[in-house]
Structures are given as structure tokens and as C-alpha cells.
Coordinates of C-alpha atoms in Angstrom, one line a residue:
M1 CA 143.6 135.7 62.1
S2 CA 140.3 136.0 60.4
Q3 CA 137.2 134.8 62.4
P4 CA 135.3 131.9 61.0
K5 CA 132.1 133.0 58.9
P6 CA 128.8 131.9 60.5
H7 CA 126.8 129.2 58.6
C8 CA 124.5 130.1 56.1
Y9 CA 121.9 127.8 54.7
A10 CA 119.2 128.0 52.0
Y11 CA 116.7 126.5 54.2
P12 CA 116.1 127.0 58.0
H13 CA 117.5 124.0 60.3
P14 CA 115.4 122.6 63.0
A15 CA 117.0 122.5 66.7
V16 CA 117.5 119.0 68.1
T17 CA 117.0 117.8 71.7
T18 CA 117.2 114.6 73.6
D19 CA 114.7 113.5 76.1
I20 CA 115.2 110.5 78.7
A21 CA 112.7 108.3 80.3
V22 CA 114.4 106.7 83.2
F23 CA 112.6 103.8 84.9
T24 CA 113.2 102.0 88.2
I25 CA 111.4 99.8 90.5
R26 CA 110.1 101.4 93.7
E27 CA 107.8 100.5 96.4
D28 CA 107.0 97.4 94.2
A29 CA 105.8 99.4 91.4
L30 CA 107.3 100.6 88.1
Q31 CA 108.2 104.3 88.6
L32 CA 109.5 107.1 86.0
L33 CA 111.8 110.0 86.9
L34 CA 110.3 113.5 86.1
I35 CA 111.5 117.1 86.5
R36 CA 109.5 120.0 87.3
R37 CA 110.4 122.5 84.7
G38 CA 111.8 126.0 86.0
N39 CA 111.7 127.9 82.8
P40 CA 109.0 128.7 80.1
P41 CA 107.6 127.1 78.1
Y42 CA 105.4 125.0 80.5
A43 CA 107.3 126.5 83.6
G44 CA 106.2 124.6 86.7
A45 CA 104.9 121.6 84.6
W46 CA 106.4 118.0 84.9
A47 CA 108.5 116.7 82.2
L48 CA 111.2 114.3 81.1
P49 CA 114.9 115.4 81.7
G50 CA 116.5 116.5 78.6
G51 CA 117.7 119.4 76.6
F52 CA 119.3 120.9 73.4
L53 CA 121.9 119.1 71.5
D54 CA 125.2 121.3 71.3
L55 CA 126.7 121.5 67.9
D56 CA 130.0 119.7 69.0
E57 CA 128.4 116.7 70.6
D58 CA 126.8 113.3 69.7
L59 CA 123.2 112.4 70.7
D60 CA 124.4 109.7 73.3
T61 CA 126.6 112.4 75.0
C62 CA 123.8 114.9 74.9
A63 CA 121.3 112.6 76.6
A64 CA 123.9 111.5 79.2
R65 CA 124.8 115.2 79.9
E66 CA 121.3 116.5 80.2
L67 CA 120.3 113.6 82.5
A68 CA 123.4 114.5 84.9
E69 CA 122.8 118.3 84.7
E70 CA 119.2 117.9 85.6
T71 CA 118.8 115.0 87.8
G72 CA 122.4 114.1 89.0
V73 CA 121.8 110.6 87.5
R74 CA 124.9 109.3 85.8
D75 CA 126.5 106.0 84.4
I76 CA 123.2 104.1 83.8
Y77 CA 122.0 102.0 80.9
L78 CA 120.7 104.4 78.0
E79 CA 119.2 103.0 74.8
Q80 CA 118.0 105.0 71.9
L81 CA 114.4 104.8 71.6
Y82 CA 112.6 106.8 68.6
T83 CA 112.6 110.3 67.0
F84 CA 109.6 112.5 67.6
G85 CA 109.2 115.3 65.2
A86 CA 105.7 116.4 65.0
V87 CA 105.3 120.1 63.9
G88 CA 104.4 122.3 66.8
R89 CA 105.5 120.0 69.6
D90 CA 107.6 122.7 71.0
P91 CA 106.0 126.3 71.0
R92 CA 109.6 128.0 71.0
E93 CA 110.6 126.7 67.5
R94 CA 110.8 123.8 65.4
V95 CA 112.2 121.1 67.4
V96 CA 113.1 117.4 66.9
S97 CA 113.6 115.2 70.0
V98 CA 115.7 112.1 69.9
A99 CA 114.1 110.0 72.8
Y100 CA 116.1 107.6 75.0
F101 CA 115.0 105.3 77.9
A102 CA 117.1 104.3 80.7
L103 CA 116.9 101.6 83.6
A104 CA 118.6 101.2 87.0
P105 CA 117.9 99.8 90.5
A106 CA 116.6 102.4 92.8
A107 CA 119.6 102.0 95.1
R108 CA 121.9 103.4 92.4
L109 CA 119.7 106.6 91.7
A110 CA 120.7 109.6 93.9
V111 CA 118.5 112.1 92.5
Q112 CA 119.2 116.0 92.8
A113 CA 117.5 118.7 90.7
G114 CA 120.0 120.8 88.7
D115 CA 120.4 123.2 85.9
D116 CA 116.8 124.5 84.7
A117 CA 115.1 121.9 86.8
A118 CA 113.2 123.2 89.7
A119 CA 112.7 119.8 91.3
T120 CA 112.7 116.3 90.5
G121 CA 110.2 113.5 91.6
W122 CA 109.4 109.7 91.1
F123 CA 105.9 109.0 89.6
R124 CA 104.3 105.5 89.2
L125 CA 103.8 104.8 85.5
D126 CA 100.0 104.4 86.3
A127 CA 99.7 107.7 88.1
L128 CA 101.5 110.3 86.0
P129 CA 100.8 114.0 86.2
E130 CA 99.9 116.1 83.4
L131 CA 103.0 116.5 81.3
A132 CA 104.7 119.1 79.2
F133 CA 105.2 119.0 75.3
D134 CA 104.5 115.4 74.0
H135 CA 106.2 113.8 76.8
A136 CA 103.3 111.5 77.7
E137 CA 103.7 110.0 73.9
I138 CA 107.3 109.4 74.4
I139 CA 106.7 107.7 77.9
A140 CA 104.1 105.4 76.4
A141 CA 106.5 104.5 73.5
A142 CA 109.3 103.8 76.0
H143 CA 107.1 101.6 78.1
R144 CA 105.9 99.5 75.0
R145 CA 109.6 99.0 74.0
L146 CA 110.5 97.8 77.4
V147 CA 107.8 95.3 77.8
A148 CA 108.4 94.1 73.9
K149 CA 112.0 93.6 74.8
L150 CA 111.5 91.3 77.9
D151 CA 110.6 88.4 75.5
Y152 CA 114.2 88.5 73.6
S153 CA 116.7 90.3 76.0
T154 CA 117.9 90.6 79.3
L155 CA 117.1 94.2 79.4
A156 CA 115.0 93.9 82.7
F157 CA 118.0 92.6 84.5
Q158 CA 119.5 96.3 84.6
L159 CA 116.8 97.0 87.2
L160 CA 118.5 94.4 89.6
P161 CA 120.7 95.5 92.5
E162 CA 124.2 94.2 92.9
T163 CA 123.1 91.1 94.4
F164 CA 119.6 89.5 94.4
T165 CA 117.7 86.4 95.0
L166 CA 115.8 84.6 92.2
G167 CA 112.5 85.5 93.9
E168 CA 113.5 89.1 93.5
L169 CA 114.5 88.7 89.8
Q170 CA 111.1 87.2 89.3
R171 CA 109.2 90.2 90.9
V172 CA 111.2 92.6 88.6
Y173 CA 109.5 90.7 85.6
E174 CA 106.1 90.4 87.2
T175 CA 106.0 94.3 88.2
L176 CA 106.9 95.0 84.5
L177 CA 104.4 92.5 83.0
D178 CA 101.7 93.1 85.7
A179 CA 101.3 89.4 85.8
E180 CA 102.2 86.5 88.1
L181 CA 104.8 83.9 86.8
D182 CA 105.2 80.4 87.5
K183 CA 108.0 80.0 90.0
R184 CA 109.5 76.8 88.7
N185 CA 109.5 77.8 85.2
F186 CA 110.7 81.3 85.6
R187 CA 113.8 80.1 87.7
K188 CA 114.7 77.4 85.1
W189 CA 114.6 79.9 82.5
A190 CA 116.5 82.5 84.3
L191 CA 119.5 80.1 85.3
A192 CA 119.6 78.7 81.7
L193 CA 120.5 82.2 80.4
E194 CA 123.8 82.0 82.0
Q195 CA 123.8 85.6 82.6
I196 CA 123.7 85.4 86.4
E197 CA 126.0 83.6 88.8
A198 CA 125.7 82.5 92.4
T199 CA 127.8 84.6 95.0
G200 CA 128.2 81.7 97.3
E201 CA 126.2 83.8 100.0
V202 CA 122.4 83.4 101.1
R203 CA 120.0 86.0 102.5
R204 CA 118.0 85.1 105.5
R205 CA 114.6 86.6 106.2
G206 CA 112.7 85.8 109.4
S207 CA 111.9 82.1 109.7
H208 CA 112.0 81.7 105.8
R209 CA 114.5 79.1 104.2
P210 CA 117.8 81.1 103.2
A211 CA 117.8 82.3 99.6
R212 CA 120.8 82.0 97.6
L213 CA 122.4 85.4 96.2
Y214 CA 123.1 85.8 92.6
R215 CA 124.8 88.6 90.7
L216 CA 125.0 89.6 87.0
T217 CA 128.1 88.1 85.0
D218 CA 128.3 91.5 83.3
R219 CA 126.1 94.5 84.3
K220 CA 127.0 96.6 81.2
Q221 CA 125.9 93.9 78.8
V222 CA 122.5 93.3 77.6
A223 CA 122.0 89.8 76.2
F224 CA 119.7 89.3 73.0
L225 CA 118.2 85.7 73.4
R226 CA 116.9 85.1 69.8

């Protein structure tokens, strides 16, 4: 049986990668998951998890695979962000990156470095280290998209644990917006969305009045509000 012939093209093709910006809230601050690169280029530098697209996989599969291989993180919300293709963005060759962003509650993120990642680390968005490639640009774009979608989607709900109080939900929004919100108006808005439901249980903290616990009606679904 004859072997298949290699592809021959009139024009050289760029390589394609996926890079993933994973956000969570830790220690009352928006934080981002980074890897320390184990190989050149930029060996030892911090970067977004990601890697090259295989010929037999689609982009979403590549993003999920690279995230799992380099950080151990699996089964979280991933959304395609933007394509970054500036000439010279990668010193190895012509590389186009399809960037994604992801959100998950901190309790669901059991992080462990793997593949070509020498280490992983969580960094506050306002205190990022110097980054490899154009990853600072990717992170800035991901943060802008996240904040913009707060007005017309329930994307931020992906940052919630399995059960939560309305106060905890409000703090998620206040952390993302870096602003205080009116308690009464926020709770009225959140309940009117019909995306959360009471569990029938309460949480007691010290001498404070017990707070009702809620859960998402569908954790895998992001609702669009207009």
C-alpha cells in the first residue's frame, strides 16, 4: 500500500496556536492563571497556557487539551475571544493564535503544572509579571470582553461556587467592576433573571442573620439578557 504524499502548497502556511486566559476570584480579587515556560523561547518567563493546534483537531478541542495538559484544569467554561496574528509575535515562526478566556470558581480549580509548563501560578490582574509573547495584549482584551459582557449576559455567574448567597453574588460583580453596587437594586435584578434558585438552606455566620443559599439553574448555560 502506497504511503500518502506530503502536502505541497504554493505558499507557506502559518502555524496556529490557542492561548487561554483563565480568570477566577481568589482572596477577594480577580486573578489570572499563568504558567512558567519550561522551553525556549522565553524559557522561565510567565505566559498564558496554550500550544499548537494539531492537524486533526478543532480549535475548541485544542484549547481544552492544552489547558488540561499544562495546568490540569478541565471541564470549565471556555469562550473564543479573538485572533492575534501580528507578524513577529513569535520568534520561532509565523504563528497565529486564537485566544480564549475561561471562568470558574476557585474551589473547582485544582491546578498542577504539566507538559512543557515548569510551574503554574495565580496572579492578581493588577499585579501581573512581565509576560512572554503578546500575552499582555491578549489578557487586556479578555478582561475588556469579560467586563463588557456583564451588562448583557450572566457570564459572571460562572465564577460562583455550587451554592452561594446573594451577597456573594454581588461581591463577584463588585470585584469585576471594581465598584460598589446598591444592595437592594442588585438583588432585585439578580432574582428577576430567573437564573438562580433557592436551595431551601441557609448559611449562618457568627451573630449575623442567616442568609439564604442559592444555586444556578443551569451551570453550563450562559444567558443573554438582550
